[in-house]
CSV table of C-alpha atoms in Angstrom, one decimal:
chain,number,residue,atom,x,y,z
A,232,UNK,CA,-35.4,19.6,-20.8
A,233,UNK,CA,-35.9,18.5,-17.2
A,234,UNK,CA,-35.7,15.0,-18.0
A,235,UNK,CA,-32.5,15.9,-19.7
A,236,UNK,CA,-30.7,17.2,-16.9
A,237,UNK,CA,-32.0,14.4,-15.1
A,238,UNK,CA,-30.1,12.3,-17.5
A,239,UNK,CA,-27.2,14.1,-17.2
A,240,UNK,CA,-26.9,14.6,-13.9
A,241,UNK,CA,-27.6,10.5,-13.3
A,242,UNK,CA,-24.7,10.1,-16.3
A,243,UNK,CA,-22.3,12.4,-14.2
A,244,UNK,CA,-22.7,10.5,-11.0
A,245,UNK,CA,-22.4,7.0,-12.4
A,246,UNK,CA,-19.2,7.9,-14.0
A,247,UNK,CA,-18.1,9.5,-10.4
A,248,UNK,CA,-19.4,6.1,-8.8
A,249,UNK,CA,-17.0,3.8,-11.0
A,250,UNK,CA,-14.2,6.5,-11.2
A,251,UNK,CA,-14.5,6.4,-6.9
A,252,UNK,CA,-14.6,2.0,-7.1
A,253,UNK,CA,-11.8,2.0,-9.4
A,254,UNK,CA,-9.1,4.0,-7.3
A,255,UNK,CA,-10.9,2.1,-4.5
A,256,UNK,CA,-10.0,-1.2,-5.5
A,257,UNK,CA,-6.5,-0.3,-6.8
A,258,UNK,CA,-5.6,1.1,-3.4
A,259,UNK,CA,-7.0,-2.0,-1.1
A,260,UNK,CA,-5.5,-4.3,-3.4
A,261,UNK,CA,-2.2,-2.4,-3.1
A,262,UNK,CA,-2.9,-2.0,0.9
A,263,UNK,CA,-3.4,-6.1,0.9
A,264,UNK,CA,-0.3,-7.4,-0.7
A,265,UNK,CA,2.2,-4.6,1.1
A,266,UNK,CA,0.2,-5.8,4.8
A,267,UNK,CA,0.7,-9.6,3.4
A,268,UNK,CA,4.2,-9.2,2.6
A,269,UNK,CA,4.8,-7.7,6.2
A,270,UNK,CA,4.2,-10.7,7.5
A,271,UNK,CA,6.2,-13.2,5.8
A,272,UNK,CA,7.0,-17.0,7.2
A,273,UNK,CA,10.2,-17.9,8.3
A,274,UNK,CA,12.6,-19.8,5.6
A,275,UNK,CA,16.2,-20.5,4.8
A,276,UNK,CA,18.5,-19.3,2.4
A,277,UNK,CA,18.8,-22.9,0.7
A,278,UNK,CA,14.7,-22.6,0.3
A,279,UNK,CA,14.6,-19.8,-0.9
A,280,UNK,CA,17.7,-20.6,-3.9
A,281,UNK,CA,15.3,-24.0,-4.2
A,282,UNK,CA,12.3,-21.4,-4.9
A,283,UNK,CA,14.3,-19.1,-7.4
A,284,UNK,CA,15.7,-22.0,-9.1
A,285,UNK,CA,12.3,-23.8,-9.6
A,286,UNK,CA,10.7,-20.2,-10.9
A,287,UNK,CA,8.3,-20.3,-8.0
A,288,UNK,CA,9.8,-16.5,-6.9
A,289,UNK,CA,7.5,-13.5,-8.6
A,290,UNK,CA,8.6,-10.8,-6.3
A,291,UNK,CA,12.2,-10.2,-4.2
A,292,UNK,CA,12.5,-7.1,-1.9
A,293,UNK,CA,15.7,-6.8,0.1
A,294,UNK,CA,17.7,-4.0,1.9
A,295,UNK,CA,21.3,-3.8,2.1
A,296,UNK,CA,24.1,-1.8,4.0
A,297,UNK,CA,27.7,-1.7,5.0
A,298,UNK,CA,30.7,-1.9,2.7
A,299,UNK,CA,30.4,-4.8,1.5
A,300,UNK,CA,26.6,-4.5,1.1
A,301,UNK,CA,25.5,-7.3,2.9
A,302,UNK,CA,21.8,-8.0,3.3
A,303,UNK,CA,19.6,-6.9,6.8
A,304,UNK,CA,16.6,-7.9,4.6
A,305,UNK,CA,15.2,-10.2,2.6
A,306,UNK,CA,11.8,-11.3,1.3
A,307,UNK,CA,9.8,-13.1,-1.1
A,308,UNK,CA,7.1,-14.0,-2.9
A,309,UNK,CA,5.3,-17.2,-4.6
A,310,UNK,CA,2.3,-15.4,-5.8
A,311,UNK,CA,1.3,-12.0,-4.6
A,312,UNK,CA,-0.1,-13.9,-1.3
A,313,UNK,CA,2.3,-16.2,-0.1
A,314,UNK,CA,5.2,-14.7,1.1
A,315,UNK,CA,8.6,-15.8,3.1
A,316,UNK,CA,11.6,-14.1,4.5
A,317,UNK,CA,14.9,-14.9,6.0
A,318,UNK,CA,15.0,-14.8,10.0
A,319,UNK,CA,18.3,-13.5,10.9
A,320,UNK,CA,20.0,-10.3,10.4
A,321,UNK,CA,21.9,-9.9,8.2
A,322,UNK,CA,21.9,-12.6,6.1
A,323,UNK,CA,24.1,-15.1,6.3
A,324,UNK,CA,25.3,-18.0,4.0
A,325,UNK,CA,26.9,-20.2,6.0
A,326,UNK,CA,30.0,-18.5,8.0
A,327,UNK,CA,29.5,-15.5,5.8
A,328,UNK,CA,27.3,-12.9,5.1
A,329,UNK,CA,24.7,-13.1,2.2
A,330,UNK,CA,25.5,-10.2,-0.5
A,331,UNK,CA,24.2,-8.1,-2.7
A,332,UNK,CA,26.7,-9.4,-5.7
A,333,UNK,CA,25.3,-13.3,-4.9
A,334,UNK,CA,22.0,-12.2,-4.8
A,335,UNK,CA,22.1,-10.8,-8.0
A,336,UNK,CA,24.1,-14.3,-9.3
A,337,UNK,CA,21.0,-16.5,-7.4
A,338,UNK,CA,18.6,-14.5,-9.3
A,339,UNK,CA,19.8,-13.7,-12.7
A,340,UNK,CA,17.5,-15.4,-15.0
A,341,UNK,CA,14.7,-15.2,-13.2
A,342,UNK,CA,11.4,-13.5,-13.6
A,343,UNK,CA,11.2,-12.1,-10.2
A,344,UNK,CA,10.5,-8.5,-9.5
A,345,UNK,CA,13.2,-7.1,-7.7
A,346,UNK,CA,12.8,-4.1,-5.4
A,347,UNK,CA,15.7,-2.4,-2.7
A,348,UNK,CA,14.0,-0.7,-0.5
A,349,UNK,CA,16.4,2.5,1.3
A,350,UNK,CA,18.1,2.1,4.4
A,351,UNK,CA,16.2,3.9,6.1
A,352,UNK,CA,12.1,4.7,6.0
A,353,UNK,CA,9.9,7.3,5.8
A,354,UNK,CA,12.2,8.9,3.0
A,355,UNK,CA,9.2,10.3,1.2
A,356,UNK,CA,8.8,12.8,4.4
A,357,UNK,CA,4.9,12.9,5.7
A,358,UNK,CA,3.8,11.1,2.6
A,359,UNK,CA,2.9,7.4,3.3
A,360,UNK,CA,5.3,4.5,1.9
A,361,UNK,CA,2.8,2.0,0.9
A,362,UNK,CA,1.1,3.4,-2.3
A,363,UNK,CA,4.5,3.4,-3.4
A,364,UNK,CA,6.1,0.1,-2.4
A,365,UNK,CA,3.7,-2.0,-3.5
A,366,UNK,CA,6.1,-5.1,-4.4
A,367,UNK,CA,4.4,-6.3,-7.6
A,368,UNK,CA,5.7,-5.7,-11.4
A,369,UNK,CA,4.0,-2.6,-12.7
A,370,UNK,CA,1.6,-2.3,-9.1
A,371,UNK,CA,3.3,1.2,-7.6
A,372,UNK,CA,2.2,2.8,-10.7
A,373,UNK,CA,-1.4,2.2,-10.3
A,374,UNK,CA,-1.4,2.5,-6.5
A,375,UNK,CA,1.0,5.6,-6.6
A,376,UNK,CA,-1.4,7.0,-9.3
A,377,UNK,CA,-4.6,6.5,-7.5
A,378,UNK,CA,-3.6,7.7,-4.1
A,379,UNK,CA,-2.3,11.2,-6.1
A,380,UNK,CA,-5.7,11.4,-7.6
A,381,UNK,CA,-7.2,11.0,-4.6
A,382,UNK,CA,-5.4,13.7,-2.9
A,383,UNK,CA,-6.4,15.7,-5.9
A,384,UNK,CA,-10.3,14.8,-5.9
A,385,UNK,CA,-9.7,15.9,-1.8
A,386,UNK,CA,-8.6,19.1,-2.3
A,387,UNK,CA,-11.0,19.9,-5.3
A,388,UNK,CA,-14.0,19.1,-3.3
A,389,UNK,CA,-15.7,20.1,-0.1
A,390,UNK,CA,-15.7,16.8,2.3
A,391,UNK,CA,-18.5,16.3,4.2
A,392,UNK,CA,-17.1,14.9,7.5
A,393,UNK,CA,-13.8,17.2,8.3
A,394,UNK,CA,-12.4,19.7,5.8
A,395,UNK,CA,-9.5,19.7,4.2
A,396,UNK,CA,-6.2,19.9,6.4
A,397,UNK,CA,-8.5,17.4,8.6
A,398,UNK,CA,-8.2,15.4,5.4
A,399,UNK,CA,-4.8,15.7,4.9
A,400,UNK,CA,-3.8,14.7,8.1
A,401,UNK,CA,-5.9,11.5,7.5
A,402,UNK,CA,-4.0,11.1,3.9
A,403,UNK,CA,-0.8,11.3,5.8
A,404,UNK,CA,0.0,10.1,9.1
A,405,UNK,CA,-3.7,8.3,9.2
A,406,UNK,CA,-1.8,6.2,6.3
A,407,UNK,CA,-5.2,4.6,5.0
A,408,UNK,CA,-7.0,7.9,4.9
A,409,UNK,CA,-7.6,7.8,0.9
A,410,UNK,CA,-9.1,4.9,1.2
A,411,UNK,CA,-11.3,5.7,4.2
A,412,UNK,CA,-11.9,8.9,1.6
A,413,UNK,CA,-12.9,6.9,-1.3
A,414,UNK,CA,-15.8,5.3,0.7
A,415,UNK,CA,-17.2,8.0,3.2
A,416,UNK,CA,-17.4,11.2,0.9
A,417,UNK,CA,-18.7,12.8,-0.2
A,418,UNK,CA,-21.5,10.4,1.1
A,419,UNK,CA,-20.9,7.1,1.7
A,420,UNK,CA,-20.5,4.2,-1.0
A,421,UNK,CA,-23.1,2.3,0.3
A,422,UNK,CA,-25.9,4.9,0.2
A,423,UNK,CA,-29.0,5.1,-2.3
A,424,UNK,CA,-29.0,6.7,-5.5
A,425,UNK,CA,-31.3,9.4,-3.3
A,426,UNK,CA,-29.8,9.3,0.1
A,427,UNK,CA,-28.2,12.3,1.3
A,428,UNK,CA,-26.4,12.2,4.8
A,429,UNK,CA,-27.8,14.7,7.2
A,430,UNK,CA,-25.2,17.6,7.8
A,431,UNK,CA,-23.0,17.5,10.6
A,432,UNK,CA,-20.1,19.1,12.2
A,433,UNK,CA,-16.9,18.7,10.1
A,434,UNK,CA,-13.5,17.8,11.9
A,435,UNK,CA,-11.1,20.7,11.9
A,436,UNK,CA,-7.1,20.5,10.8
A,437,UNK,CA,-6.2,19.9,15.0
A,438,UNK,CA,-9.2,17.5,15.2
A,439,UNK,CA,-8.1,15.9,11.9
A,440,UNK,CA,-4.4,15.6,13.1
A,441,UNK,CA,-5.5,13.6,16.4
A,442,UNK,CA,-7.7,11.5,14.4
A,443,UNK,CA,-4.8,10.6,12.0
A,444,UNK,CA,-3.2,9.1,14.8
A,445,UNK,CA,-5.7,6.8,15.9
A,446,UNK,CA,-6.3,5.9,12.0
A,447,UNK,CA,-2.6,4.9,11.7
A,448,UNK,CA,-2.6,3.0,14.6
A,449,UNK,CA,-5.7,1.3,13.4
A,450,UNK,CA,-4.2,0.6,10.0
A,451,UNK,CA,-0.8,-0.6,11.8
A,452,UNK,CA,-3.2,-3.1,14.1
A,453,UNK,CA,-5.5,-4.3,10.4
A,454,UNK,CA,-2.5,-4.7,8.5
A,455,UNK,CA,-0.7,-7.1,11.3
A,456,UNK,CA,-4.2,-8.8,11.5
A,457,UNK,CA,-4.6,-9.5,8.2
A,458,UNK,CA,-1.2,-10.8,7.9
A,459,UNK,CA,-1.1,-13.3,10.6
A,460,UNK,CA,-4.6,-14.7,9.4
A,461,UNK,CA,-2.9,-14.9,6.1
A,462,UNK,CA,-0.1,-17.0,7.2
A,463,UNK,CA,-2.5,-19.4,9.2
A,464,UNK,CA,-4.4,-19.6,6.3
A,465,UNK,CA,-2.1,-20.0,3.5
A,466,UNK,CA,0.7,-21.4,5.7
């Protein structure tokens, strides 16, 4: 009978282990390609119709305004990791300003994935943007989904480092928080089938809410990081 419980118990926790790697590995690849396509390389509107007309464009994301919704933004991808932008603001073609109405004539055809972001940010209120702006076909599902399970794994548990409005502030204004979740509780990722963190003081919800703040900075800092060594890189 003891051995199996034993069983059980080991079955339990391996299927914990792979459900925790899974969401993990959504939500950093979802992180990666919104930090990469923050930092996009400069290119010209006659590129980028080159690009769409070559069907080297797998991913558009613009923002638009004014009356006759002209575009302030406008980026691309060719591949998930490569990705370019127009420098001025708005867009212009030529003498004029670039449009919503020719965008949509440059791309028709294509095979890009088009996404308008709002006007303005932060319309989701405290709740990051990222998970669900992930500018790849059929990504914001699985990062939206697996930062929402998260939360819910968070609130059904009892973390070990801080409880849970410390967590919450971490999910929310610390930005990467589920993912700093995902590998620190409710022991870390890296420890030993038998290792078992000694206890230790857990951060309150005021303690939690000033350590979001560094956290966001942080991620603000990685992300920028990343994305500069990825244009050096891939150019």
């Amino acid at each position: 009978m003891t051995s199996d419980l034993g069983e059980v118990k080991d079955g339990w926790r391996i299927a914990g282990l792979v459900v925790r790697i899974a969401l993990l590995l959504i939500l950093l690849a979802g992180a990666l390609v919104v930090a990469l396509s923050f930092a996009p390389s400069t290119r010209t509107l006659g590129e980028f119709r080159a690009a769409v007309a070559a069907d080297r464009v797998s991913a558009i994301v613009y923002r638009s305004g004014g009356e006759q919704r002209e575009l302030y933004e406008l980026r691309w991808s060719e591949g998930p990791l490569v990705w370019h932008e127009i420098g001025m603001v708005p867009v212009r073609d030529g003498s004029r300003s670039y449009t919503v109405v020719e965008l949509t004539r440059d791309i028709a055809g294509g095979s890009a994935n088009v996404t308008q972001l709002e006007s303005r940010s932060g319309d989701g209120g405290i709740i990051p943007d990222w998970p669900f702006q992930v500018p790849l076909r059929g990504w914001v599902i699985w990062t939206g989904a697996a930062w929402w399970v998260t939360a819910l794994i968070m609130l059904a548990s009892v973390p070990r480092l801080g409880n849970r409005w410390a967590w919450f502030w971490l999910f929310t204004v610390g930005q990467i928080g589920a993912i700093v979740f995902l590998l620190l509780e409710p022991r870390p990722l890296w420890s030993g089938a038998g290792e078992r963190p000694a206890p230790r003081g857990r951060l309150d919800g005021g303690q939690g809410c000033l350590a979001s703040i560094g956290l966001g900075l942080l991620s603000a800092a990685g992300a920028a990081g990343v994305g500069r060594l990825a244009g050096l890189v891939l150019g």
